[in-house]
PDB file of C-alpha atoms in Angstrom:
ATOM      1  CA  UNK S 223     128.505  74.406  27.472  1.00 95.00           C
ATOM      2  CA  UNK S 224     131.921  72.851  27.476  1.00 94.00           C
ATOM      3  CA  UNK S 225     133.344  76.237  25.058  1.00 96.00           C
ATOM      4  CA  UNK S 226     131.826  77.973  27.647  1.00 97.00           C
ATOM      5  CA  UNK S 227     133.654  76.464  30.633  1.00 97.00           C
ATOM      6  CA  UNK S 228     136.223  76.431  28.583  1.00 97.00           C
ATOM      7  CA  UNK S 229     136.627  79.713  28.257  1.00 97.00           C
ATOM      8  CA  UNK S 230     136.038  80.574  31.589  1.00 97.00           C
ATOM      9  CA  UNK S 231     138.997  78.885  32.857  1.00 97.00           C
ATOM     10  CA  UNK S 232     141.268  80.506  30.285  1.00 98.00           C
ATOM     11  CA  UNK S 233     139.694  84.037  31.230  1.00 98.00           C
ATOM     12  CA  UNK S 234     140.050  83.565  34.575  1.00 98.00           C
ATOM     13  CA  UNK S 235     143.369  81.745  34.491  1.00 97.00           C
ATOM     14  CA  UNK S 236     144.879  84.737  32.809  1.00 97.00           C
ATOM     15  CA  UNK S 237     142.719  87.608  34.946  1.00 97.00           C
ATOM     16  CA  UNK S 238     145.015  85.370  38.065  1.00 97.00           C
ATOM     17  CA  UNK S 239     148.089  85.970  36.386  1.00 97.00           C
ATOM     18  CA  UNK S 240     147.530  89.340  36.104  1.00 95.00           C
ATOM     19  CA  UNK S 241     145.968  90.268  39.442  1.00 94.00           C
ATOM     20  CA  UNK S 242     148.878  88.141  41.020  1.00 93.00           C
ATOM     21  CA  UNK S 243     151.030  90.169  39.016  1.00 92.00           C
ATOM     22  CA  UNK S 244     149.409  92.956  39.850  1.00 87.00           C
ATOM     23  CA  UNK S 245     149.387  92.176  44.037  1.00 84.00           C
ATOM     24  CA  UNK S 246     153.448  90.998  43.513  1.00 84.00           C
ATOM     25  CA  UNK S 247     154.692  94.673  41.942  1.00 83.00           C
ATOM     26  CA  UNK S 248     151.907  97.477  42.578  1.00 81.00           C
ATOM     27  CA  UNK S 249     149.916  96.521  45.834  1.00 84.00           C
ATOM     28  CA  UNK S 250     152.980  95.329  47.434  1.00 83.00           C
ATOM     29  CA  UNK S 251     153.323  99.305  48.519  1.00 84.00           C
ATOM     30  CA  UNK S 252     149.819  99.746  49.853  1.00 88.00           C
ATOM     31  CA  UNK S 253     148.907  96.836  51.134  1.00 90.00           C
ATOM     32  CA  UNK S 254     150.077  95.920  54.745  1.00 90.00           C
ATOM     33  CA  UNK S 255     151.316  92.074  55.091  1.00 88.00           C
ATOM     34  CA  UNK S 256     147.966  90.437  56.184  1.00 91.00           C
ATOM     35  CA  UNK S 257     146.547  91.990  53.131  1.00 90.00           C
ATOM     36  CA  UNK S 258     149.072  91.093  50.869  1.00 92.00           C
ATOM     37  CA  UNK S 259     147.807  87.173  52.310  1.00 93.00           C
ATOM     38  CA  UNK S 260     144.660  87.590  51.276  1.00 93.00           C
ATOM     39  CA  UNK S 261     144.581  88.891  48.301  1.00 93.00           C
ATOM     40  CA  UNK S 262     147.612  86.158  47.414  1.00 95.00           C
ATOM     41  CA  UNK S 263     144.737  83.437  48.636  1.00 96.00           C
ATOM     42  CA  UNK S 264     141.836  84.953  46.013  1.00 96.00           C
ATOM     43  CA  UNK S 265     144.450  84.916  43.370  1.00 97.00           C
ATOM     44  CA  UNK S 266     145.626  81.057  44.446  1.00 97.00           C
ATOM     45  CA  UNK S 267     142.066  80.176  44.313  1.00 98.00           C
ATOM     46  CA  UNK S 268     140.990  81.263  41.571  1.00 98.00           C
ATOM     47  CA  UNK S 269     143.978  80.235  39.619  1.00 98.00           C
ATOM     48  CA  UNK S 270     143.315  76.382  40.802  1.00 98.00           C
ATOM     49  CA  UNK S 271     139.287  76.856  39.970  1.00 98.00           C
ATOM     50  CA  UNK S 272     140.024  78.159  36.767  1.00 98.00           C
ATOM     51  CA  UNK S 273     142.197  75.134  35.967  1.00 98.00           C
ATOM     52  CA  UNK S 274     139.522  72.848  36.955  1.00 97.00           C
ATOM     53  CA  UNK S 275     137.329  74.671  35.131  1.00 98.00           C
ATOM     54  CA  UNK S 276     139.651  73.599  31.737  1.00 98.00           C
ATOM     55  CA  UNK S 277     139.900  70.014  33.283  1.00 96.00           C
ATOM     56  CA  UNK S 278     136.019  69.787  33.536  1.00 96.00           C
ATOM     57  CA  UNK S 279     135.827  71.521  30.098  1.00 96.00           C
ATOM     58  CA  UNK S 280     138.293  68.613  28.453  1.00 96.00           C
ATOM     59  CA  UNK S 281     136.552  65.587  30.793  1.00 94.00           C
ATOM     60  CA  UNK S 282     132.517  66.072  30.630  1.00 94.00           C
ATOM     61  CA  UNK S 283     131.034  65.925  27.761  1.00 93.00           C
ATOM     62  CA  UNK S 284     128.245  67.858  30.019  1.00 95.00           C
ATOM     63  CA  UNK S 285     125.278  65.514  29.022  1.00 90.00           C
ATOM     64  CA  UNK S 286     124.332  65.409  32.325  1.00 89.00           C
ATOM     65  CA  UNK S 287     122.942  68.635  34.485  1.00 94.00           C
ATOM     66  CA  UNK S 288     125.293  67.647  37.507  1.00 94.00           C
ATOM     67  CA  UNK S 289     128.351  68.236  35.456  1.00 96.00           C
ATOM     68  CA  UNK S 290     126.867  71.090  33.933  1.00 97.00           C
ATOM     69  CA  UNK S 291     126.484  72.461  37.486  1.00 97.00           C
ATOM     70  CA  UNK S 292     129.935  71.563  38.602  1.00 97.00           C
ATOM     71  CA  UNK S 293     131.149  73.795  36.385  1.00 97.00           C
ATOM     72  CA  UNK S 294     128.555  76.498  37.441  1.00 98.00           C
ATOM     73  CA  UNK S 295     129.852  76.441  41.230  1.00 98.00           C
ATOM     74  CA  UNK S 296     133.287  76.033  39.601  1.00 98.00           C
ATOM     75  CA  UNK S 297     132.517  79.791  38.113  1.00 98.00           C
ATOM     76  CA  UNK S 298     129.979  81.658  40.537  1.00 98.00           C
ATOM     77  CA  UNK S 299     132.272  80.049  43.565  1.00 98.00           C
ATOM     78  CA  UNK S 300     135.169  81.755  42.038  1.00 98.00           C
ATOM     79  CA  UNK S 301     133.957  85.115  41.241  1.00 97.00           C
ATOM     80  CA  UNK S 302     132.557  85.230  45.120  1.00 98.00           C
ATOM     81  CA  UNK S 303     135.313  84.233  46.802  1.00 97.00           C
ATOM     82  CA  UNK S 304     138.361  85.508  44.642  1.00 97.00           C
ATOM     83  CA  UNK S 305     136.165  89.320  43.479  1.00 96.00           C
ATOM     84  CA  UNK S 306     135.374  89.429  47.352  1.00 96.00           C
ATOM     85  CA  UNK S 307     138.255  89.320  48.608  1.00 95.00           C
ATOM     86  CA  UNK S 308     139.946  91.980  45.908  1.00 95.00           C
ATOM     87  CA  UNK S 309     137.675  94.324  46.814  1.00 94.00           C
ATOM     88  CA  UNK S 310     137.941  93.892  50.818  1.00 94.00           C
ATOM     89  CA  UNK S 311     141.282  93.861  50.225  1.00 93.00           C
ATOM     90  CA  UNK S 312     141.543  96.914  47.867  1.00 92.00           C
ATOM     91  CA  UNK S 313     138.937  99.106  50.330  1.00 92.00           C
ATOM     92  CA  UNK S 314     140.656  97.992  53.502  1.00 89.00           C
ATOM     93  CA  UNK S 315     144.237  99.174  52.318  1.00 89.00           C
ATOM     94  CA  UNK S 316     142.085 102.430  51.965  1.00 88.00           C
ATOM     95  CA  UNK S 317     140.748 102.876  54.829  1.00 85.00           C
ATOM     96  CA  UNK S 318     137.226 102.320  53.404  1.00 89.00           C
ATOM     97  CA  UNK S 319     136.694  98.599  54.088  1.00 84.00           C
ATOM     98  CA  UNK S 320     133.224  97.557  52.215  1.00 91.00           C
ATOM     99  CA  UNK S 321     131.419  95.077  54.914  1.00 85.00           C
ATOM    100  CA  UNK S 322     128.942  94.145  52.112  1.00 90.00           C
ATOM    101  CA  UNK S 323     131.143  91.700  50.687  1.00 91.00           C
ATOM    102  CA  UNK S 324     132.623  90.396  53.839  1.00 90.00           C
ATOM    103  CA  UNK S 325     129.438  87.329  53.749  1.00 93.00           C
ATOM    104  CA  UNK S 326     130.194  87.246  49.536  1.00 96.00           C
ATOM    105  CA  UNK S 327     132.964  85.211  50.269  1.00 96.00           C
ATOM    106  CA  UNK S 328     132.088  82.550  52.658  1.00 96.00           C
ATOM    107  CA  UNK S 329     128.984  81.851  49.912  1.00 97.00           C
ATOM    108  CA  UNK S 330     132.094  81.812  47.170  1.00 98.00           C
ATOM    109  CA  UNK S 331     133.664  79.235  49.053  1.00 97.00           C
ATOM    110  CA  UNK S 332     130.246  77.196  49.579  1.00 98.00           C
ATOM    111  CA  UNK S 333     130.160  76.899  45.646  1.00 98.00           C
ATOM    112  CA  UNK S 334     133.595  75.978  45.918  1.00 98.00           C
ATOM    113  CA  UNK S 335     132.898  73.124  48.302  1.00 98.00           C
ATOM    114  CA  UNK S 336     129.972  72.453  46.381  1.00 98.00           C
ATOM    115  CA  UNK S 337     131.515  72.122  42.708  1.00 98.00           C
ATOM    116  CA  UNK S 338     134.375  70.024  44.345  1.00 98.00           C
ATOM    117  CA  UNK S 339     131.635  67.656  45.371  1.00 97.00           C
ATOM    118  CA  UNK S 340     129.881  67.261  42.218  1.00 97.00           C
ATOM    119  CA  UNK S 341     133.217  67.275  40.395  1.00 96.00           C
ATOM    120  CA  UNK S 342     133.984  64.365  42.345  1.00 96.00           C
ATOM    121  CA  UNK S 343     130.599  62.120  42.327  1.00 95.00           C
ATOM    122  CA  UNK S 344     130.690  63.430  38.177  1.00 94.00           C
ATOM    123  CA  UNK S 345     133.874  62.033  37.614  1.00 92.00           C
ATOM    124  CA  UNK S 346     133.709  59.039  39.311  1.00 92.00           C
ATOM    125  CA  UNK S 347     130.624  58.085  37.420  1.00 88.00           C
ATOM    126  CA  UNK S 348     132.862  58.870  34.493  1.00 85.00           C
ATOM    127  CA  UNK S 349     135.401  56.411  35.631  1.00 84.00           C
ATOM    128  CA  UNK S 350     132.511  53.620  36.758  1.00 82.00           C
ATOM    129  CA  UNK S 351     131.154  53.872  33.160  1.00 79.00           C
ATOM    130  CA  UNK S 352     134.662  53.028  31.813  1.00 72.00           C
ATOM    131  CA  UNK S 353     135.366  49.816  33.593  1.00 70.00           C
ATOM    132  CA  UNK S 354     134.872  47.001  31.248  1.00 66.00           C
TER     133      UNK S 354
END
């Protein structure tokens, strides 16, 4: 699991550095200002989930199934949130705005809020297990 994760956060590290590229140079000209936002907020999310996906990749040794489903909100919270708002984004600038995934991303950001959590009670039983 941890190559896994680990992986995930470089893929989708580098897929935000391109889309962000992508929204900076070639969207700029279709997409109106409160566009631009949002699709600058999927990219900014999903550039910090991927890096917590690499710090949750380097800290758990995932021998336990709450870290191991950290990092699966971590990933489906990411793809919901970030993919949903691309394509809203994307449709809206042409004129063909796709409803279907306006309720995708609230759910994204649920896994969000939900990997944050058990990134949190994960590592701090981490830390407890430390003390001397």
């Amino acid at each position: 699991m941890k190559e896994l994760v680990l992986i995930f956060g470089g893929v989708l590290g580098t897929l935000a550095v391109i889309l962000g590229a992508f929204g900076a140079h070639a969207l700029r000209r279709s997409f109106n200002d409160d566009q631009l936002r949002s699709y600058e907020v999927g990219v900014r999310y999903q550039m910090y989930h991927s890096v917590m996906l690499i710090i949750s990749g380097i800290v758990f040794p995932f021998a336990e199934t709450g870290q191991t489903l950290t990092a699966w909100c971590f990933i489906i919270g990411t793809i919901l949130f970030s993919f949903s708002i691309y394509g809203l984004t994307y449709s809206d600038s042409r004129g063909k705005k796709i409803k279907l995934l306006g309720p995708v991303t609230p759910i994204g950001g649920l896994f969000l809020i939900i990997g944050w959590i058990l990134f949190t009670f994960n590592i701090a039983e981490i830390a407890l297990y430390l003390q001397p």
